[in-house]
PDB file of C-alpha atoms in Angstrom:
ATOM      1  CA  UNK X  76     293.725  87.336  53.595  1.00 51.00           C
ATOM      2  CA  UNK X  77     293.786  84.777  56.356  1.00 57.00           C
ATOM      3  CA  UNK X  78     295.246  81.338  55.822  1.00 57.00           C
ATOM      4  CA  UNK X  79     293.493  78.144  56.828  1.00 55.00           C
ATOM      5  CA  UNK X  80     294.867  74.831  57.991  1.00 56.00           C
ATOM      6  CA  UNK X  81     292.303  72.242  56.932  1.00 60.00           C
ATOM      7  CA  UNK X  82     294.440  69.350  58.116  1.00 59.00           C
ATOM      8  CA  UNK X  83     293.760  70.174  61.787  1.00 57.00           C
ATOM      9  CA  UNK X  84     290.046  71.023  61.567  1.00 59.00           C
ATOM     10  CA  UNK X  85     287.003  70.526  59.385  1.00 71.00           C
ATOM     11  CA  UNK X  86     287.026  72.837  56.358  1.00 86.00           C
ATOM     12  CA  UNK X  87     284.077  75.026  55.431  1.00 91.00           C
ATOM     13  CA  UNK X  88     284.006  76.118  51.785  1.00 92.00           C
ATOM     14  CA  UNK X  89     283.457  79.849  51.314  1.00 93.00           C
ATOM     15  CA  UNK X  90     283.148  81.933  48.139  1.00 92.00           C
ATOM     16  CA  UNK X  91     282.501  85.262  49.920  1.00 93.00           C
ATOM     17  CA  UNK X  92     285.732  87.064  49.104  1.00 94.00           C
ATOM     18  CA  UNK X  93     284.813  90.260  50.976  1.00 95.00           C
ATOM     19  CA  UNK X  94     284.537  88.477  54.350  1.00 95.00           C
ATOM     20  CA  UNK X  95     287.406  88.815  56.859  1.00 96.00           C
ATOM     21  CA  UNK X  96     287.345  85.024  57.367  1.00 95.00           C
ATOM     22  CA  UNK X  97     287.706  84.137  53.660  1.00 95.00           C
ATOM     23  CA  UNK X  98     291.025  82.445  52.789  1.00 94.00           C
ATOM     24  CA  UNK X  99     292.975  82.174  49.570  1.00 93.00           C
ATOM     25  CA  UNK X 100     291.909  78.502  49.434  1.00 93.00           C
ATOM     26  CA  UNK X 101     288.203  79.542  49.404  1.00 94.00           C
ATOM     27  CA  UNK X 102     287.615  78.262  52.926  1.00 94.00           C
ATOM     28  CA  UNK X 103     286.399  79.886  56.144  1.00 94.00           C
ATOM     29  CA  UNK X 104     289.023  80.663  58.794  1.00 94.00           C
ATOM     30  CA  UNK X 105     286.530  81.539  61.551  1.00 93.00           C
ATOM     31  CA  UNK X 106     286.901  79.501  64.735  1.00 90.00           C
ATOM     32  CA  UNK X 107     283.193  78.716  64.542  1.00 90.00           C
ATOM     33  CA  UNK X 108     280.326  79.747  62.292  1.00 90.00           C
ATOM     34  CA  UNK X 109     276.711  80.629  62.927  1.00 90.00           C
ATOM     35  CA  UNK X 110     274.146  79.929  60.203  1.00 88.00           C
ATOM     36  CA  UNK X 111     271.033  81.964  60.624  1.00 83.00           C
ATOM     37  CA  UNK X 112     267.401  82.623  59.822  1.00 75.00           C
ATOM     38  CA  UNK X 113     265.955  80.010  62.166  1.00 80.00           C
ATOM     39  CA  UNK X 114     263.865  78.048  59.673  1.00 84.00           C
ATOM     40  CA  UNK X 115     264.717  77.092  56.117  1.00 84.00           C
ATOM     41  CA  UNK X 116     263.084  75.040  53.393  1.00 88.00           C
ATOM     42  CA  UNK X 117     265.908  75.424  50.863  1.00 85.00           C
ATOM     43  CA  UNK X 118     269.587  76.432  50.747  1.00 82.00           C
ATOM     44  CA  UNK X 119     268.838  80.026  49.705  1.00 83.00           C
ATOM     45  CA  UNK X 120     266.822  80.508  52.939  1.00 84.00           C
ATOM     46  CA  UNK X 121     270.011  80.343  55.027  1.00 84.00           C
ATOM     47  CA  UNK X 122     272.895  82.770  55.555  1.00 88.00           C
ATOM     48  CA  UNK X 123     276.151  83.011  57.472  1.00 90.00           C
ATOM     49  CA  UNK X 124     275.692  85.184  60.561  1.00 91.00           C
ATOM     50  CA  UNK X 125     279.476  84.994  61.169  1.00 93.00           C
ATOM     51  CA  UNK X 126     280.132  87.142  58.061  1.00 92.00           C
ATOM     52  CA  UNK X 127     282.119  90.297  58.743  1.00 93.00           C
ATOM     53  CA  UNK X 128     282.990  92.633  55.870  1.00 93.00           C
ATOM     54  CA  UNK X 129     286.676  92.985  55.031  1.00 92.00           C
ATOM     55  CA  UNK X 130     287.743  96.615  54.781  1.00 87.00           C
TER      56      UNK X 130
END
């Protein structure tokens, strides 16, 4: 698992444990994220396009 350093950047909470960017602190270690689906009317209408499955 990757480690994050939330003191030097804004932290993004992440519960997706099978993503390569997921850290032991339940944060996202990606340098940037992309949230997709263009239009949303509620939280469940969005998704993380940065997700990459951890093998």
